[in-house]
Coordinates of C-alpha atoms in Angstrom, one line a residue:
M1 CA 91.3 48.3 136.6
A2 CA 90.5 50.3 139.7
G3 CA 87.2 49.5 141.3
L4 CA 86.8 46.1 139.6
T5 CA 85.9 43.0 141.7
A6 CA 88.3 40.1 141.8
M7 CA 86.0 38.2 139.4
E8 CA 85.8 41.1 136.9
K9 CA 89.6 41.3 137.0
K10 CA 89.8 37.5 136.4
L11 CA 87.4 37.7 133.5
A12 CA 89.3 40.6 131.9
E13 CA 92.2 38.3 131.5
Y14 CA 90.1 36.2 129.2
K15 CA 89.6 38.9 126.5
C16 CA 91.6 38.5 123.3
N17 CA 92.1 41.1 120.5
T18 CA 90.8 39.2 117.4
N19 CA 93.0 41.1 115.0
E20 CA 96.0 39.6 116.9
A21 CA 94.4 36.2 117.5
I22 CA 93.6 35.5 113.8
Q23 CA 96.7 34.2 112.0
L24 CA 96.6 34.0 108.2
K25 CA 99.1 32.3 105.9
L26 CA 99.4 31.6 102.2
V27 CA 101.3 28.3 102.2
R28 CA 103.5 27.1 99.3
F29 CA 105.8 24.7 101.1
P30 CA 105.2 22.5 104.2
E31 CA 107.9 24.4 106.1
D32 CA 105.7 27.6 105.8
L33 CA 103.4 26.2 108.4
E34 CA 106.0 26.7 111.1
D35 CA 107.6 29.8 109.7
E36 CA 106.3 32.9 111.6
N37 CA 107.6 35.1 108.7
T38 CA 104.8 33.8 106.5
T39 CA 102.1 34.8 109.0
F40 CA 100.0 38.0 108.7
N41 CA 97.1 39.4 110.6
P42 CA 93.8 41.1 109.7
E43 CA 93.3 44.9 109.6
Y44 CA 89.7 44.4 110.7
S45 CA 87.6 41.8 112.4
H46 CA 84.6 43.8 113.5
Q47 CA 82.3 42.3 110.9
V48 CA 82.8 38.9 112.5
F49 CA 83.5 39.7 116.2
G50 CA 81.8 43.0 116.7
D51 CA 82.9 46.6 117.0
D52 CA 85.3 45.9 119.9
E53 CA 87.1 43.2 117.9
V54 CA 87.4 41.0 121.0
A55 CA 86.7 37.4 121.7
F56 CA 85.8 36.6 125.3
G57 CA 86.6 33.4 127.2
Y58 CA 90.1 32.5 126.2
K59 CA 93.7 33.0 127.1
G60 CA 96.4 32.7 124.4
L61 CA 93.8 32.4 121.7
K62 CA 95.0 31.6 118.2
I63 CA 92.6 31.4 115.3
L64 CA 94.6 29.7 112.5
L65 CA 93.4 30.3 108.9
Y66 CA 95.9 28.9 106.6
Y67 CA 95.4 28.8 102.8
I68 CA 97.2 26.9 100.1
A69 CA 98.7 29.7 98.1
G70 CA 97.1 28.9 94.7
N71 CA 93.7 27.2 95.1
L72 CA 93.2 28.6 98.6
S73 CA 92.2 25.2 100.2
T74 CA 91.9 26.1 103.9
L75 CA 93.1 24.8 107.2
F76 CA 91.0 26.1 110.2
R77 CA 92.0 25.4 113.7
I78 CA 91.5 27.1 117.1
E79 CA 94.2 27.0 119.8
Y80 CA 94.3 28.5 123.3
T81 CA 96.1 28.0 126.6
S82 CA 93.0 28.4 128.9
K83 CA 89.2 28.8 128.6
V84 CA 86.5 29.9 131.0
N85 CA 84.4 27.1 132.5
E86 CA 81.6 26.5 135.0
K87 CA 83.8 27.9 137.8
F88 CA 83.2 31.4 136.4
D89 CA 79.6 31.9 137.6
C90 CA 78.1 30.3 134.4
V91 CA 79.9 32.8 132.1
E92 CA 80.3 31.2 128.7
A93 CA 83.1 31.7 126.2
D94 CA 82.3 33.2 122.8
D95 CA 81.6 30.5 120.2
V96 CA 84.6 31.5 118.0
E97 CA 84.3 28.5 115.8
S98 CA 80.7 29.2 114.7
K99 CA 81.6 32.8 113.9
I100 CA 84.4 31.7 111.6
R101 CA 82.3 29.0 110.0
E102 CA 79.8 31.7 109.0
I103 CA 82.3 33.2 106.6
I104 CA 84.5 30.3 105.4
P105 CA 82.9 27.7 103.1
P106 CA 82.6 24.1 104.1
G107 CA 85.2 21.5 103.1
F108 CA 88.1 23.0 105.0
C109 CA 90.7 20.9 106.8
T110 CA 91.0 20.8 110.6
N111 CA 94.3 18.9 110.9
T112 CA 97.7 19.6 109.4
D113 CA 98.2 16.1 107.8
D114 CA 95.2 16.5 105.6
F115 CA 96.2 20.0 104.6
V116 CA 99.8 18.9 103.6
S117 CA 98.2 16.2 101.5
L118 CA 96.2 18.8 99.6
L119 CA 99.4 20.9 99.3
E120 CA 101.1 18.1 97.4
K121 CA 98.3 18.3 94.8
E122 CA 98.8 22.0 94.3
V123 CA 100.8 21.4 91.1
N124 CA 97.5 20.7 89.4
F125 CA 96.1 24.1 90.1
K126 CA 95.9 26.5 87.1
P127 CA 94.4 30.0 87.0
F128 CA 90.8 30.5 85.9
G129 CA 89.6 32.2 82.8
M130 CA 91.3 34.2 80.1
L131 CA 94.8 35.6 80.3
L132 CA 94.8 39.4 79.9
H133 CA 98.3 40.6 80.9
T134 CA 101.7 39.3 82.0
Y135 CA 104.3 41.5 83.8
S136 CA 107.3 41.1 86.0
V137 CA 108.5 42.7 89.2
H138 CA 112.1 42.6 90.3
N139 CA 112.5 40.9 93.7
E140 CA 115.5 42.3 95.6
E141 CA 115.6 39.5 98.1
A142 CA 115.5 36.7 95.5
G143 CA 117.7 38.7 93.1
E144 CA 115.5 37.9 90.1
D145 CA 112.4 39.0 88.2
I146 CA 109.2 37.4 89.2
T147 CA 106.4 36.9 86.7
Y148 CA 102.8 37.7 87.4
Q149 CA 99.6 37.2 85.3
I150 CA 96.2 38.8 85.3
Y151 CA 93.1 36.7 84.2
K152 CA 89.5 37.5 83.6
A153 CA 87.1 34.8 85.0
D154 CA 83.4 34.2 85.5
M155 CA 81.2 31.6 87.2
T156 CA 81.1 29.4 84.1
C157 CA 84.8 28.5 84.7
P158 CA 84.9 25.0 86.2
G159 CA 85.9 25.2 89.9
F160 CA 85.8 29.0 90.0
R161 CA 82.7 29.3 92.2
E162 CA 84.2 27.3 95.0
Y163 CA 87.6 29.1 94.6
H164 CA 85.8 32.5 94.8
E165 CA 84.0 31.4 98.0
R166 CA 87.4 30.9 99.6
L167 CA 89.0 34.0 98.1
Q168 CA 86.2 36.4 99.3
T169 CA 86.8 35.5 102.9
F170 CA 89.8 37.8 102.9
L171 CA 87.6 40.8 102.3
M172 CA 86.2 40.5 105.9
W173 CA 89.7 41.0 107.3
F174 CA 91.0 43.8 105.0
I175 CA 88.1 45.9 103.7
E176 CA 86.3 47.8 106.5
T177 CA 82.8 47.7 105.0
A178 CA 83.1 44.4 103.0
S179 CA 80.1 42.3 102.0
F180 CA 79.8 39.2 99.8
I181 CA 78.3 39.6 96.4
D182 CA 75.6 37.7 94.6
V183 CA 77.6 35.4 92.4
D184 CA 74.5 34.2 90.6
D185 CA 74.2 37.7 88.9
E186 CA 75.8 37.2 85.5
R187 CA 76.7 40.9 85.3
W188 CA 79.7 40.4 87.6
N189 CA 83.2 40.2 86.1
Y190 CA 86.2 38.9 88.1
F191 CA 89.8 39.8 87.5
L192 CA 92.5 37.8 89.3
V193 CA 96.3 38.3 89.8
F194 CA 98.6 35.3 90.1
E195 CA 102.3 34.9 90.7
K196 CA 104.2 32.2 88.8
Y197 CA 106.7 30.3 90.9
N198 CA 108.8 27.1 90.7
K199 CA 108.5 24.1 93.1
D200 CA 110.5 21.0 92.5
G201 CA 111.0 21.9 88.8
A202 CA 107.3 22.5 88.2
T203 CA 105.5 25.9 87.6
L204 CA 102.9 26.7 90.1
F205 CA 100.6 29.7 90.7
A206 CA 99.9 31.7 93.8
T207 CA 96.9 34.0 94.4
V208 CA 98.0 37.7 94.7
G209 CA 94.7 39.6 94.6
Y210 CA 91.5 40.3 92.7
M211 CA 88.9 42.8 91.7
T212 CA 85.2 42.4 91.1
V213 CA 83.4 44.7 88.6
Y214 CA 79.6 45.0 88.1
N215 CA 78.3 45.9 84.6
Y216 CA 75.5 48.4 85.0
Y217 CA 73.1 49.0 82.2
V218 CA 73.0 52.6 80.7
Y219 CA 70.1 53.5 78.5
P220 CA 69.7 52.8 75.6
D221 CA 72.6 50.4 74.7
K222 CA 75.6 51.0 76.9
T223 CA 77.1 49.6 80.1
R224 CA 79.0 51.3 82.9
P225 CA 81.4 48.9 84.6
R226 CA 81.7 49.8 88.3
V227 CA 84.6 48.5 90.5
S228 CA 83.1 47.0 93.6
Q229 CA 85.9 45.2 95.5
M230 CA 89.6 45.3 95.1
L231 CA 92.2 43.6 97.3
I232 CA 95.8 42.8 97.0
L233 CA 96.7 40.3 99.7
P234 CA 99.2 41.7 102.3
P235 CA 102.3 39.7 101.4
F236 CA 102.1 41.3 97.9
Q237 CA 101.2 44.9 98.9
G238 CA 103.5 47.8 98.0
E239 CA 104.8 46.0 94.8
G240 CA 102.7 47.8 92.2
H241 CA 100.1 45.0 91.7
G242 CA 97.2 47.2 92.3
A243 CA 98.2 49.6 89.6
Q244 CA 98.8 46.7 87.2
L245 CA 95.4 45.3 87.9
L246 CA 93.5 48.5 87.6
E247 CA 95.3 49.5 84.4
T248 CA 94.6 46.0 82.9
V249 CA 90.9 46.2 83.8
H250 CA 90.7 49.7 82.2
R251 CA 92.4 48.4 79.0
Y252 CA 90.1 45.5 78.9
Y253 CA 87.0 47.7 78.9
M254 CA 88.5 50.3 76.6
T255 CA 88.2 48.0 73.7
S256 CA 84.4 47.6 74.1
P257 CA 82.2 49.9 72.0
T258 CA 79.3 49.3 74.5
V259 CA 81.2 50.6 77.5
L260 CA 80.4 54.3 78.4
D261 CA 82.9 54.8 81.2
I262 CA 84.3 53.1 84.3
T263 CA 83.5 54.1 87.8
A264 CA 84.0 52.7 91.4
E265 CA 81.6 52.0 94.2
D266 CA 82.4 54.1 97.4
P267 CA 86.1 54.3 96.6
S268 CA 88.5 54.5 99.5
E269 CA 91.2 57.2 99.8
N270 CA 93.9 54.7 98.8
Y271 CA 91.8 53.6 95.8
V272 CA 91.4 57.2 94.6
K273 CA 95.2 57.7 94.8
L274 CA 95.8 54.5 92.8
R275 CA 93.2 55.5 90.2
D276 CA 94.8 59.0 89.9
F277 CA 98.1 57.3 89.1
V278 CA 96.7 54.9 86.6
L279 CA 94.4 57.4 84.7
V280 CA 97.2 60.0 84.5
K281 CA 99.5 57.3 83.1
L282 CA 96.9 56.4 80.5
C283 CA 96.0 60.1 79.6
Q284 CA 99.5 61.7 79.5
D285 CA 100.2 60.7 75.9
L286 CA 96.8 62.0 74.5
L287 CA 97.3 65.1 72.3
C288 CA 94.6 67.0 74.3
F289 CA 96.8 66.8 77.4
S290 CA 99.9 68.3 75.7
P291 CA 101.6 71.0 77.8
G292 CA 100.4 73.8 75.5
K293 CA 96.8 72.7 75.8
L294 CA 97.0 72.1 79.5
M295 CA 98.0 75.7 80.0
Q296 CA 94.9 76.9 78.1
G297 CA 92.7 75.3 80.7
F298 CA 90.3 72.4 81.1
S299 CA 88.4 71.7 77.8
Q300 CA 85.6 69.8 76.3
E301 CA 88.2 68.2 74.0
M302 CA 89.8 66.6 77.0
V303 CA 86.4 65.3 78.2
M304 CA 85.5 63.8 74.8
E305 CA 88.9 62.2 74.1
A306 CA 89.3 60.7 77.5
Q307 CA 85.8 59.3 77.4
Q308 CA 85.9 58.0 73.9
K309 CA 89.4 56.5 73.9
L310 CA 89.9 55.6 77.6
K311 CA 86.3 55.3 79.0
I312 CA 87.1 58.0 81.7
N313 CA 84.2 60.1 82.9
K314 CA 84.3 64.0 83.1
Q315 CA 84.9 64.2 86.9
H316 CA 88.0 61.9 86.7
T317 CA 89.2 63.6 83.5
R318 CA 89.1 66.9 85.4
R319 CA 91.3 65.5 88.1
V320 CA 93.8 64.1 85.5
Y321 CA 93.9 67.5 83.9
E322 CA 94.8 69.2 87.3
I323 CA 97.6 66.7 87.9
L324 CA 99.1 67.0 84.5
R325 CA 98.8 70.8 84.5
L326 CA 100.7 70.9 87.8
R327 CA 103.5 69.0 86.0
A328 CA 103.4 71.5 83.2
T329 CA 103.4 74.5 85.6
D330 CA 106.5 76.2 86.9
M331 CA 105.3 76.8 90.4
G332 CA 108.4 79.1 91.0
D333 CA 106.9 81.5 88.4
A334 CA 104.5 83.8 90.1
E335 CA 102.2 84.2 87.2
Q336 CA 102.0 80.5 86.3
S337 CA 101.6 79.6 90.0
R338 CA 98.8 82.1 90.5
S339 CA 97.0 80.9 87.3
Y340 CA 97.1 77.3 88.5
R341 CA 95.9 78.2 92.0
L342 CA 93.0 80.2 90.7
D343 CA 92.0 77.4 88.2
I344 CA 91.9 74.8 91.0
K345 CA 90.1 77.0 93.5
R346 CA 87.4 77.9 91.0
R347 CA 86.5 74.3 91.0
L348 CA 86.9 73.9 94.8
I349 CA 84.8 77.0 95.5
G350 CA 81.6 75.4 94.1
P351 CA 80.3 74.2 97.5
Y352 CA 81.0 77.6 99.1
K353 CA 79.1 79.4 96.4
K354 CA 76.2 77.1 97.1
K355 CA 76.3 78.2 100.7
Q356 CA 76.3 81.8 99.6
R357 CA 73.2 81.2 97.5
E358 CA 71.5 79.6 100.5
L359 CA 72.5 82.6 102.6
A360 CA 70.8 85.0 100.1
K361 CA 67.6 83.0 100.4
M362 CA 67.9 83.1 104.2
R363 CA 68.1 86.9 104.2
R364 CA 64.7 87.0 102.5
C365 CA 63.1 84.3 104.7
L366 CA 64.5 84.3 108.2
R367 CA 64.0 86.5 111.2
P368 CA 67.0 88.5 112.4
E369 CA 67.9 86.2 115.3
E370 CA 67.6 83.1 113.0
L371 CA 69.8 84.7 110.4
T372 CA 72.4 85.5 113.0
N373 CA 72.6 81.8 113.9
Q374 CA 73.0 80.8 110.3
L375 CA 75.7 83.5 109.7
N376 CA 77.7 82.1 112.6
Q377 CA 77.8 78.8 110.7
I378 CA 79.0 80.5 107.5
D379 CA 82.1 82.3 108.5
L380 CA 83.7 83.7 105.3
N381 CA 87.2 83.9 106.7
M382 CA 86.9 80.3 107.8
Q383 CA 85.7 79.3 104.3
H384 CA 88.8 81.0 102.8
E385 CA 91.0 79.1 105.2
Q386 CA 89.3 75.8 104.3
L387 CA 89.6 76.5 100.6
E388 CA 93.4 77.2 101.0
E389 CA 93.8 74.0 103.1
S390 CA 91.9 72.0 100.4
F391 CA 94.1 73.4 97.7
Q392 CA 97.3 72.6 99.5
Q393 CA 96.2 69.1 100.3
L394 CA 95.3 68.5 96.6
V395 CA 98.7 69.8 95.4
S396 CA 100.4 67.5 97.9
D397 CA 98.4 64.5 96.7
Y398 CA 99.0 65.4 93.1
R399 CA 102.8 65.7 93.7
R400 CA 102.9 62.2 95.0
V401 CA 101.1 60.9 91.9
L402 CA 103.7 62.7 89.7
E403 CA 106.6 61.4 91.8
R404 CA 105.3 57.8 91.3
L405 CA 104.8 58.5 87.6
A406 CA 108.4 59.7 87.2
Q407 CA 109.6 56.4 88.7
A408 CA 107.3 54.2 86.6

């Protein structure tokens, strides 16, 4: 703060971190409103409040966004202890309310009494669409198994359009590059996860997460479903719901003769790890992935069987092969270990070989001083080190998939 004027210091006190100011809740019972344990915060807020993720003009800012757990009816309220005014040389506070109103649909509550009245009607809420899968997860704290269900919905389901408008607001807080989709495009499919819970003797449903999938046309008569958005809400993360959802979606499309394969749009690192686990789980019982065949190397049989039976493309099948071959390999055996390492590195070396081909062209085309500059950028020793680092990182990632698979 050195060198700042008294006014600048004063104004700095009126900056609030919006990731901390925004308080989210999924409310089941009236007492949840006052329970700090039910509150969670965004991971991101830059898409609403700018790259600095700061709101200016307030002290003690709280942006309350409370959702009824099932139908996601919303309470939106702003609280603060102090706000800049005309005494601050005409400096204006950020219009926080307008920024939030840009992403949440109209019809939200602004006072607690109205919100609690809606909460009392939550017993009437039922999941949208067609039930695809039911599973249970043991809850240590409750000492019981909790039931979850996965549904497929579309915009023809009564009330779903309005529900989805509320649901998609969570994307802004938990997916770094999120954007809202064009719901009028009929090629979108929606897959929703709900928890069943009891309240006063009635069975109610709470929203857990969802996935959107776009069905791309592939000439002449196929489709290629592409996962666009996937979010498990923070109170439910780490419980295996993402894997259940992705596997259910895969199984849904596997039954369709018109589906070519299933892909994902700009997948995150966490999504790739999740997909690895789900696809390995699906593939491990196929005959083409038996230990004996794995040790013979990656084959066209694997590509064909994974694509035809499980709608998995060649690139993902190769990754499944590498993970399952690691499980079948005795890495303590020098020959098996060497064979596995060379097999993986042959794939990894592709980009490096491309550089070597480019270098050969350069030798024919560039003047000596230009060639020297290029050679400095293509250090072979460095390439070998990078190749080894890539291999070790892959093996580490693959081992984590196998550890999770062993516990499944």
